[in-house]
Short mmCIF file of C-alpha atoms and ligand atoms in Angstrom, two decimals:
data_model
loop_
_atom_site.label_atom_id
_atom_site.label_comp_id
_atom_site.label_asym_id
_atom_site.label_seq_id
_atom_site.Cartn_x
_atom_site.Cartn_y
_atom_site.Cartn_z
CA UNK K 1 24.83 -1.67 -0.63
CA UNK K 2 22.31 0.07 -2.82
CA UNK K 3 18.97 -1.76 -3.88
CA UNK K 4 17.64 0.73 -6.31
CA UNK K 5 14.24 1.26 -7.79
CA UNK K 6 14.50 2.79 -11.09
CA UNK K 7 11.42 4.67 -12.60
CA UNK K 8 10.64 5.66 -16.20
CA UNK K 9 9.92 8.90 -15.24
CA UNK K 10 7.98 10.52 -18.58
CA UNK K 11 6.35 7.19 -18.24
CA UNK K 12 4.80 7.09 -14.74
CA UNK K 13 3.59 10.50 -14.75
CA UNK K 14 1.60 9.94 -17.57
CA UNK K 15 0.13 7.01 -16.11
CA UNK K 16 -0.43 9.37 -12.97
CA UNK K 17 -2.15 11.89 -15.03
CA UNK K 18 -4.09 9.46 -17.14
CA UNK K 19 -5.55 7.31 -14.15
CA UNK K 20 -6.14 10.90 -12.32
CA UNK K 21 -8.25 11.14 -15.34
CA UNK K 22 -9.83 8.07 -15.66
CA UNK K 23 -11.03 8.30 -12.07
CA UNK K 24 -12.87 11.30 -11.42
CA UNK K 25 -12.89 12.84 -8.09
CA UNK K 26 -9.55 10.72 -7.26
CA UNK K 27 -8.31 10.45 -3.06
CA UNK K 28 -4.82 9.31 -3.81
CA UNK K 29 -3.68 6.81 -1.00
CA UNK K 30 -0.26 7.54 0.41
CA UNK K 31 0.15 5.09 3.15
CA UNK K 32 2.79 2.25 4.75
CA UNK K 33 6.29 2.06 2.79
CA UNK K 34 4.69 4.66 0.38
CA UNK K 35 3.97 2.09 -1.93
CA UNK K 36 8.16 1.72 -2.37
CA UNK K 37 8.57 5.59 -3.39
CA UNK K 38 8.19 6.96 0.12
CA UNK K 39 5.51 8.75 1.55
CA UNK K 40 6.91 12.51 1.78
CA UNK K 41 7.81 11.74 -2.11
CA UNK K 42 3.83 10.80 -2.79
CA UNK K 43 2.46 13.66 -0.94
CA UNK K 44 4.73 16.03 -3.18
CA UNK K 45 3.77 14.03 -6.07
CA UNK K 46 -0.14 14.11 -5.68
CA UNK K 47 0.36 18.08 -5.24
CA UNK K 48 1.38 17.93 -8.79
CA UNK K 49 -1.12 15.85 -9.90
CA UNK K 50 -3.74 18.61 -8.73
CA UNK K 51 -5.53 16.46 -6.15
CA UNK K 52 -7.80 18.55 -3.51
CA UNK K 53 -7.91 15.62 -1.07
CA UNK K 54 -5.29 12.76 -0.63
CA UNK K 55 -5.89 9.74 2.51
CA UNK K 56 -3.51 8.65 4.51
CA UNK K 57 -3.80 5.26 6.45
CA UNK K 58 -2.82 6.01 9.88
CA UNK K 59 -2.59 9.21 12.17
CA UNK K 60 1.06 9.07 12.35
CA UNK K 61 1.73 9.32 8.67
CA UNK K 62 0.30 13.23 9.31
CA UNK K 63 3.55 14.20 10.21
CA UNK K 64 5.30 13.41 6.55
CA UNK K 65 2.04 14.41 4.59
CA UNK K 66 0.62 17.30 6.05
CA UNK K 67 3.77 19.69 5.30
CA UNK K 68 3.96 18.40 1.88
CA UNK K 69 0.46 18.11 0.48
CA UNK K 70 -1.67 21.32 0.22
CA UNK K 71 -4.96 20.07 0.10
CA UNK K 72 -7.44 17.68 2.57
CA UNK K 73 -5.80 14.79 4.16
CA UNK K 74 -8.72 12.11 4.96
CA UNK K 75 -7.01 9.78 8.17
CA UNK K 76 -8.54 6.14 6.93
CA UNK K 77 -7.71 4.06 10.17
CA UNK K 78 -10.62 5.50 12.03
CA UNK K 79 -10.28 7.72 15.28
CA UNK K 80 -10.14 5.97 18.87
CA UNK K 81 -9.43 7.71 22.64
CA UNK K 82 -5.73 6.86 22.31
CA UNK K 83 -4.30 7.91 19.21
CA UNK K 84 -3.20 11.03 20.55
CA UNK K 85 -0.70 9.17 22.45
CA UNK K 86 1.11 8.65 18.91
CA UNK K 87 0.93 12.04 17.82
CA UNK K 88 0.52 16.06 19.19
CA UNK K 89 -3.14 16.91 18.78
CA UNK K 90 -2.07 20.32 17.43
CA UNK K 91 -1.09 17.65 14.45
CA UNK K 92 -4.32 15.32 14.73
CA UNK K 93 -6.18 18.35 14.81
CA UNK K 94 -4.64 20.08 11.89
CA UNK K 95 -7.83 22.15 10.57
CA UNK K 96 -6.96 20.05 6.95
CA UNK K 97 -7.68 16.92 8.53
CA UNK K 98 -10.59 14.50 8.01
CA UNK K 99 -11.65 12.14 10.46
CA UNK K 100 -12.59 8.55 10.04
CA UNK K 101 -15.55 7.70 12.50
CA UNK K 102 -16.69 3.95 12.80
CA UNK K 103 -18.19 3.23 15.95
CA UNK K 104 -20.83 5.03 18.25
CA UNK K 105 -19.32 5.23 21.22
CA UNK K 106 -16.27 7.22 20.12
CA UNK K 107 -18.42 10.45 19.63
CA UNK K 108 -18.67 11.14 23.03
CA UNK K 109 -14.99 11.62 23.91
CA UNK K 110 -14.09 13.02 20.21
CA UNK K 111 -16.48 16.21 20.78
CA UNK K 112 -14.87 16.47 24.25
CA UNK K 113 -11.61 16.79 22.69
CA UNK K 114 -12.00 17.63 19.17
CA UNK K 115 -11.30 21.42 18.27
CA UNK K 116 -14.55 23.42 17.06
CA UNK K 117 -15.53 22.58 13.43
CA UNK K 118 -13.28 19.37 13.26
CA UNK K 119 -14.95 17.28 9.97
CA UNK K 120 -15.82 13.65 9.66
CA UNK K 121 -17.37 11.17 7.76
CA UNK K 122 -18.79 8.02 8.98
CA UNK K 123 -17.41 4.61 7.31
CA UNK K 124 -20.22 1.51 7.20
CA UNK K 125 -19.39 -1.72 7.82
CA UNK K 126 -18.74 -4.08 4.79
CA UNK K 127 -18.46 -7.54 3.77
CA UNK K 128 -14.49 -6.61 4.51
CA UNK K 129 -15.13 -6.68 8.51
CA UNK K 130 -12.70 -4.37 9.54
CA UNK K 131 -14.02 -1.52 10.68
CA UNK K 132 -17.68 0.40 10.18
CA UNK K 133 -20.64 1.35 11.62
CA UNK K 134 -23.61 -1.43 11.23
CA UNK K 135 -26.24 0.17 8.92
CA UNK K 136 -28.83 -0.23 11.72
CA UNK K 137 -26.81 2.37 13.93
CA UNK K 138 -26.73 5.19 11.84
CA UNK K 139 -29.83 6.48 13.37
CA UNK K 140 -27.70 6.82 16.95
CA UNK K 141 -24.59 8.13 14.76
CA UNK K 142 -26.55 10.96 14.05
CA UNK K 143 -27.78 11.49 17.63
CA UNK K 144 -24.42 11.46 18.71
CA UNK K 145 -22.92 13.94 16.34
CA UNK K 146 -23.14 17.19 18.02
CA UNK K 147 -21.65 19.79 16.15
CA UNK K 148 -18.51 17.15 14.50
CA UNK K 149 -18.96 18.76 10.85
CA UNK K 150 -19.90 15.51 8.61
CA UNK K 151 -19.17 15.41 5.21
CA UNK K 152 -20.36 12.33 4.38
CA UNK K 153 -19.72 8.09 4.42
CA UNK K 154 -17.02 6.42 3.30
CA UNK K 155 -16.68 2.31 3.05
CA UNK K 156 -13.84 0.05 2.35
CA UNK K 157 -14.09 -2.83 0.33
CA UNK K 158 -12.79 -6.20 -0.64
CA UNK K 159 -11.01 -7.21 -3.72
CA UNK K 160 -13.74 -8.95 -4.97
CA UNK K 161 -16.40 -9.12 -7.80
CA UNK K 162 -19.68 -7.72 -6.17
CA UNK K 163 -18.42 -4.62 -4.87
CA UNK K 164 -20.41 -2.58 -7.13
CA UNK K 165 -23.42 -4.27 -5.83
CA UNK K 166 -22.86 -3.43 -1.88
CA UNK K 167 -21.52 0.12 -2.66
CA UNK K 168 -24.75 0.65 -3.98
CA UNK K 169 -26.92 -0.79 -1.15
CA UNK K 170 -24.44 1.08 0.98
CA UNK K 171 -25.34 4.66 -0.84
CA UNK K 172 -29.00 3.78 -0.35
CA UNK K 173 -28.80 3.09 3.12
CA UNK K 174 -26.64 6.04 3.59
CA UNK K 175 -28.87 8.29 1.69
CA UNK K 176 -32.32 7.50 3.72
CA UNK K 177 -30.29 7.33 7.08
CA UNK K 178 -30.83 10.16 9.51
CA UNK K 179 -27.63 11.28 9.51
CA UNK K 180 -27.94 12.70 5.39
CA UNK K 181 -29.93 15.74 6.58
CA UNK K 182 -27.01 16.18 8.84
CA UNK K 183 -24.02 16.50 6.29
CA UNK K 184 -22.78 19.98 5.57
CA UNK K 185 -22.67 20.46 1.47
CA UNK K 186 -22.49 17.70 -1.12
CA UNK K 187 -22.61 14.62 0.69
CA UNK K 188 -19.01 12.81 -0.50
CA UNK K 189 -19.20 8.66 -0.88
CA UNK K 190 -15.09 7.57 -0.19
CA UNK K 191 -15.08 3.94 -1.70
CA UNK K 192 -12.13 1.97 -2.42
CA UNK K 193 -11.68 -1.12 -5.18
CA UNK K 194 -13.74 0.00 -7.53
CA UNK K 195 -13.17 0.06 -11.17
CA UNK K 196 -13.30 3.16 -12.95
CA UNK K 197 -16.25 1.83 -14.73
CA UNK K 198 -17.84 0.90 -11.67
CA UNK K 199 -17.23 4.34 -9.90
CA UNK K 200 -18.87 6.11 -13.17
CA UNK K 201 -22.02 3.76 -12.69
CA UNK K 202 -21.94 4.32 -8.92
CA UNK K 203 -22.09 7.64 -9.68
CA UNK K 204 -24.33 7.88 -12.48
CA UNK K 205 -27.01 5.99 -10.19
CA UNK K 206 -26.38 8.17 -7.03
CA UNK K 207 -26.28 11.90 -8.13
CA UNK K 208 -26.78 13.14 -4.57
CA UNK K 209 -23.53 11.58 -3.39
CA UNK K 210 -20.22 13.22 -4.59
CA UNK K 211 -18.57 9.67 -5.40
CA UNK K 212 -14.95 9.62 -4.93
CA UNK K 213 -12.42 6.84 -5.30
CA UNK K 214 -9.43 6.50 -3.26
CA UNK K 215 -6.78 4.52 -4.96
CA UNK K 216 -3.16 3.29 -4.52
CA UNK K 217 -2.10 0.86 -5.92
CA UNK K 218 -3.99 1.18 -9.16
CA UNK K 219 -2.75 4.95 -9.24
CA UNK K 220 1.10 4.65 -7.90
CA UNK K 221 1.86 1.15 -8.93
CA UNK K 222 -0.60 0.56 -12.61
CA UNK K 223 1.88 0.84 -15.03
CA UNK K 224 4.49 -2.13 -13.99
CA UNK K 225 6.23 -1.73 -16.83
CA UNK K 226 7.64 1.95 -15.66
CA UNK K 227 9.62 0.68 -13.05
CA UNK K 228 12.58 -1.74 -12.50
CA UNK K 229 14.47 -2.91 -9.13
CA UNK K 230 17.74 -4.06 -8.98
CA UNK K 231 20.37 -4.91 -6.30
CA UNK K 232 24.23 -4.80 -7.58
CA UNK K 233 26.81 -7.35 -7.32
CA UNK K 234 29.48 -6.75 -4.39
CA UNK K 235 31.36 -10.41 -4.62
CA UNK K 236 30.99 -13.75 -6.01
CA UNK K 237 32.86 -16.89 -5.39
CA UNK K 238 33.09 -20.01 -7.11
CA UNK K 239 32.00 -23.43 -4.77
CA UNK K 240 32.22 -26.92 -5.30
CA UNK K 241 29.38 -28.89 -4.56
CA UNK K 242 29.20 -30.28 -0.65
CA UNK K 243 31.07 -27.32 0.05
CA UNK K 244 29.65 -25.41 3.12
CA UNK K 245 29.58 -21.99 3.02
CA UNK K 246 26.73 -19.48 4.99
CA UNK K 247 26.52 -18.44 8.54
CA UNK K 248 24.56 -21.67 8.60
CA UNK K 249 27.51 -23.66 6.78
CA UNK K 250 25.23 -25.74 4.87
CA UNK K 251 26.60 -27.96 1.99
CA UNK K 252 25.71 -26.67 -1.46
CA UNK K 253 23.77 -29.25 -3.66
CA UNK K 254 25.73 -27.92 -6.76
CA UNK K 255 28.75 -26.75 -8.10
CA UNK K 256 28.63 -22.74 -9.25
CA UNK K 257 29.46 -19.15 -8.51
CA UNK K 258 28.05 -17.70 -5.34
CA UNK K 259 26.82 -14.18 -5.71
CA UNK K 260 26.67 -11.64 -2.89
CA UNK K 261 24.41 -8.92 -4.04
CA UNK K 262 22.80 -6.39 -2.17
CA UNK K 263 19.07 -6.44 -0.97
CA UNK K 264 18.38 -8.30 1.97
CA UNK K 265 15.79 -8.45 5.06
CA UNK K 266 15.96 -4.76 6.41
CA UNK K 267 15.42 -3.94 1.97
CA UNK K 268 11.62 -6.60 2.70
CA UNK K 269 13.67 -9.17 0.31
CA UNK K 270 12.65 -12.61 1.41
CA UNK K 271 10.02 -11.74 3.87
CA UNK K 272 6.86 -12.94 1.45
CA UNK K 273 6.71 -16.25 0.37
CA UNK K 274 8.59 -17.58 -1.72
CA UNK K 275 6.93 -17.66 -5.47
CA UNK K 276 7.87 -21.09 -5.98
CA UNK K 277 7.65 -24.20 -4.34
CA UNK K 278 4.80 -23.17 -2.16
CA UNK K 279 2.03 -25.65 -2.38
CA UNK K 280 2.63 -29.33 -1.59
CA UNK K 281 2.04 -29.77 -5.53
CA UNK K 282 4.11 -27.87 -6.75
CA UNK K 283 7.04 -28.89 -3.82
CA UNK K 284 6.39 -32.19 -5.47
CA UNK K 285 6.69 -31.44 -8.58
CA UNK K 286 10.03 -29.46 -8.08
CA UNK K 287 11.44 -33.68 -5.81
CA UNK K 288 10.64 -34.85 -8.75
CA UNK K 289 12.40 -32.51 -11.27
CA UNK K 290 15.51 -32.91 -8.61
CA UNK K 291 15.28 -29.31 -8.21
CA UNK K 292 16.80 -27.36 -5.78
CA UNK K 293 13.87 -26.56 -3.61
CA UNK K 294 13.59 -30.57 -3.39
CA UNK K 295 17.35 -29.68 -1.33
CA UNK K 296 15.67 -27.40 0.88
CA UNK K 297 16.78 -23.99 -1.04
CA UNK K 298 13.95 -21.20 -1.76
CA UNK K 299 13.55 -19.14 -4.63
CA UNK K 300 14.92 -15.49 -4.33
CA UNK K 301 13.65 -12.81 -6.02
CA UNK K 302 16.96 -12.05 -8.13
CA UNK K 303 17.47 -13.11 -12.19
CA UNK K 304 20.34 -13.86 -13.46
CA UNK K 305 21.21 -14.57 -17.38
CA UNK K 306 16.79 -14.40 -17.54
CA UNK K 307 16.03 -17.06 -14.38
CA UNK K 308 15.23 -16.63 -11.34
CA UNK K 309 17.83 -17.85 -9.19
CA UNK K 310 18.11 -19.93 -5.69
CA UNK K 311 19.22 -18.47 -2.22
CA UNK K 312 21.75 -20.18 -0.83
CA UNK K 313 20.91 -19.43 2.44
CA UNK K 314 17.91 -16.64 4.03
CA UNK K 315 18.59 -13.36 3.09
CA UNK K 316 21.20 -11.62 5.38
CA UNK K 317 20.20 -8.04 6.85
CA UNK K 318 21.39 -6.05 3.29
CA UNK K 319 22.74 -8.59 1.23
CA UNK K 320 21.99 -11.98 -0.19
CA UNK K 321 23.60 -14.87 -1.31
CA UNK K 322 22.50 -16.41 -4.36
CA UNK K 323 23.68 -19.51 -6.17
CA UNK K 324 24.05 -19.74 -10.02
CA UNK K 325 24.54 -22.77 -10.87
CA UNK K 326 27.95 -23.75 -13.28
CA UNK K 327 27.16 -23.21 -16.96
CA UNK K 328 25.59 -20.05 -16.49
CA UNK K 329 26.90 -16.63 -17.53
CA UNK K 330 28.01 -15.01 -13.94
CA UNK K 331 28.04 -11.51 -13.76
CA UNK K 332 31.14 -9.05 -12.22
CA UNK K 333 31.07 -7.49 -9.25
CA UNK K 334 29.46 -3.98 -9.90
CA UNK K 335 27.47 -5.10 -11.96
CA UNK K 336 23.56 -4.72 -11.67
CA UNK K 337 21.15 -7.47 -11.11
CA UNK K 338 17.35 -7.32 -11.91
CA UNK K 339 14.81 -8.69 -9.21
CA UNK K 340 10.88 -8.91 -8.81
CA UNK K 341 9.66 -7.36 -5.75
CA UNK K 342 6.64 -6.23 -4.09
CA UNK K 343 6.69 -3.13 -4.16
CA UNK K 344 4.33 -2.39 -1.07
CA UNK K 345 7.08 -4.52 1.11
CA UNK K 346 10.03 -3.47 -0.65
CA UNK K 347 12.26 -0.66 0.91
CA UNK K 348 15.02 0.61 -1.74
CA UNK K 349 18.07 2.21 -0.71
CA UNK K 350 17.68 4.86 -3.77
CA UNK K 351 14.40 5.79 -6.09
CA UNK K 352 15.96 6.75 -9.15
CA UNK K 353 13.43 8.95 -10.85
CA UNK K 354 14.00 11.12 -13.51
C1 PLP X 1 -5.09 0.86 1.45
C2 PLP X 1 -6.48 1.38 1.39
C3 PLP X 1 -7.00 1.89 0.20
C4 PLP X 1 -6.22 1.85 -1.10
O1 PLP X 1 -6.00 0.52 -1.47
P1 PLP X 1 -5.22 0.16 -2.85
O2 PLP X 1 -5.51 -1.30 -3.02
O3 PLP X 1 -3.77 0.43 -2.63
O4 PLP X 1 -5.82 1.00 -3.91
C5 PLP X 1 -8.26 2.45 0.22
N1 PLP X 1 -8.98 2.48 1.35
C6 PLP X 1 -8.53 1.98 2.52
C7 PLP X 1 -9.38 2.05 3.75
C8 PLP X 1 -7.26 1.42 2.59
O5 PLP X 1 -6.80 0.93 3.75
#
């Protein structure tokens, strides 16, 4: 059963080195899935790339960076009283770590537990509303510090248009806060989704904050076209229409070859929505055509002879049964299918990269 991402390898390394270029200053994120290479394969990879500092989103995800990456490792999901119940604080702690801070009343029991000289930097509250201090509490951050060493602010932000705009108002309002005289060195200014161009003009406007971007997907995942996923062909059968086949035993609306290829619900496959047939509009528009959504099938992910093709049933745990319809050129059985996946959702059996 082998769902297998292959990567262009010459290919996405020079998209890894030309980004890494492109965005001066660079935090590469290594979080989740890994972004569908893995996380212990990222950490190794942004060693080569020459990165000082990579982030990680959760304190867990320590354990499969830290040994692998040389450098900084920034935690992103902010600290709270009770991580240390998911991971040893000899790990938490690690001297290369760099703390997230985003609300007041955490200080308190972080300098009671926090080793000597542990670093942080405070994230504001954006127009994303998930975590951050509110600018008008900076003043009590900085009462509240003790002897945490801050580097500087960080702030997350949505995909959206004006995010230049509010990383700006966010630098000023960092910048006159009480808590600048406190940072140790060059302030640093973490931001996420911003262009290149718009991290040069951040920059350019603020030269007393070291801007930095931290990117994934635009770093790991830019270049589409170096990667394909496929799943392989184990069996196919030919059914008549009204035949019922499937744990469900559903009748088929048409005639055709059924394929079982591999991919399924432990690989992600089928867990989004489908791509088709999703709004009422288009649902009506696929009745009308006689389609087979109209018959209560959803799209899968897998093409065959250049479509995508129907499931005939949900995705099983590792394999999935898809219908091509008669007419259509039906591939063997060991032979490799293409499919369009997400990659952030999308765990492969093998990461062929060269
Ligand atoms: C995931 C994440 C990023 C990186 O997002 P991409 O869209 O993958 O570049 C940056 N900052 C924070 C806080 C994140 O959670």
């Amino acid at each position: 059963m082998t769902l297998t991402l292959h990567v262009d390898g010459e290919r996405w390394r020079s998209h890894l080195r030309g980004t890494a270029e492109l965005y001066d200053g660079i935090i590469p994120v290594i979080k989740g899935n890994g972004y569908g290479f893995g996380n212990r394969a990222l950490a190794r990879r942004a060693d080569w790339l020459g990165a000082d500092t990579v982030a990680v989103g959760t304190y867990a995800e320590l354990i499969d960076v830290l040994p692998r990456f040389g450098g900084d490792v920034h935690v992103l999901t902010p600290w709270r009283p009770f991580w240390t119940d998911t991971i040893r604080p000899e790990r938490m702690y690690d001297p290369r770590v760099v703390h997230t801070v985003s609300r007041i009343e955490d200080l308190a029991p972080m300098r009671a537990e926090a080793p000597e000289g542990t670093r942080i930097v405070v994230e504001g509250e954006t127009a994303m509303a998930r975590h951050g201090v509110d600018q008008h509490a900076l003043t009590s951050v900085a009462d509240e510090l003790g002897d945490l060493v801050l580097l500087g602010f960080s702030i997350h932000l949505p995909l959206s248009e004006a995010n230049l705009a509010e990383a700006d108002r966010w630098a000023a309002v960092f910048e006159a806060s009480k808590l600048a005289p406190r940072v140790t060195g060059t302030p640093v200014f973490t931001v996420s989704h911003l262009s290149d161009r718009e991290v040069r003009a951040l920059a350019e406007r603020r030269p007393g904050l070291r801007v930095r971007p931290r990117v994934g997907t635009a770093l790991w995942l830019g270049d589409r076209g170096a990667f394909r996923v496929t799943g392989v062909v184990t069996d196919r059968h030919v059914v008549e229409r009204g035949e019922r086949i499937g744990y469900r035993q559903r009748p088929m609306p048409v005639g055709g070859t059924v394929l079982i290829v591999s991919g399924g619900t432990s690989h992600g496959i089928g867990l989004e929505a489908p791509s088709s047939a999703v709004t009422l509009k288009q649902r009506a528009t696929s009745v009308a055509k006689g389609s087979l959504g109209a018959a209560g099938l959803a799209l899968s992910p897998f093409l065959v002879a250049g479509k995508q093709r129907w499931f005939v049933e949900p995705p099983h745990m590792q394999a999935s049964m898809i219908l091509v319809p008669s007419g259509t050129a039906v591939p063997e059985v060991g032979e490799e299918v293409e499919l369009d996946v997400r990659m952030t959702t999308t765990t492969f059996d093998v990461v062929d990269l060269p």
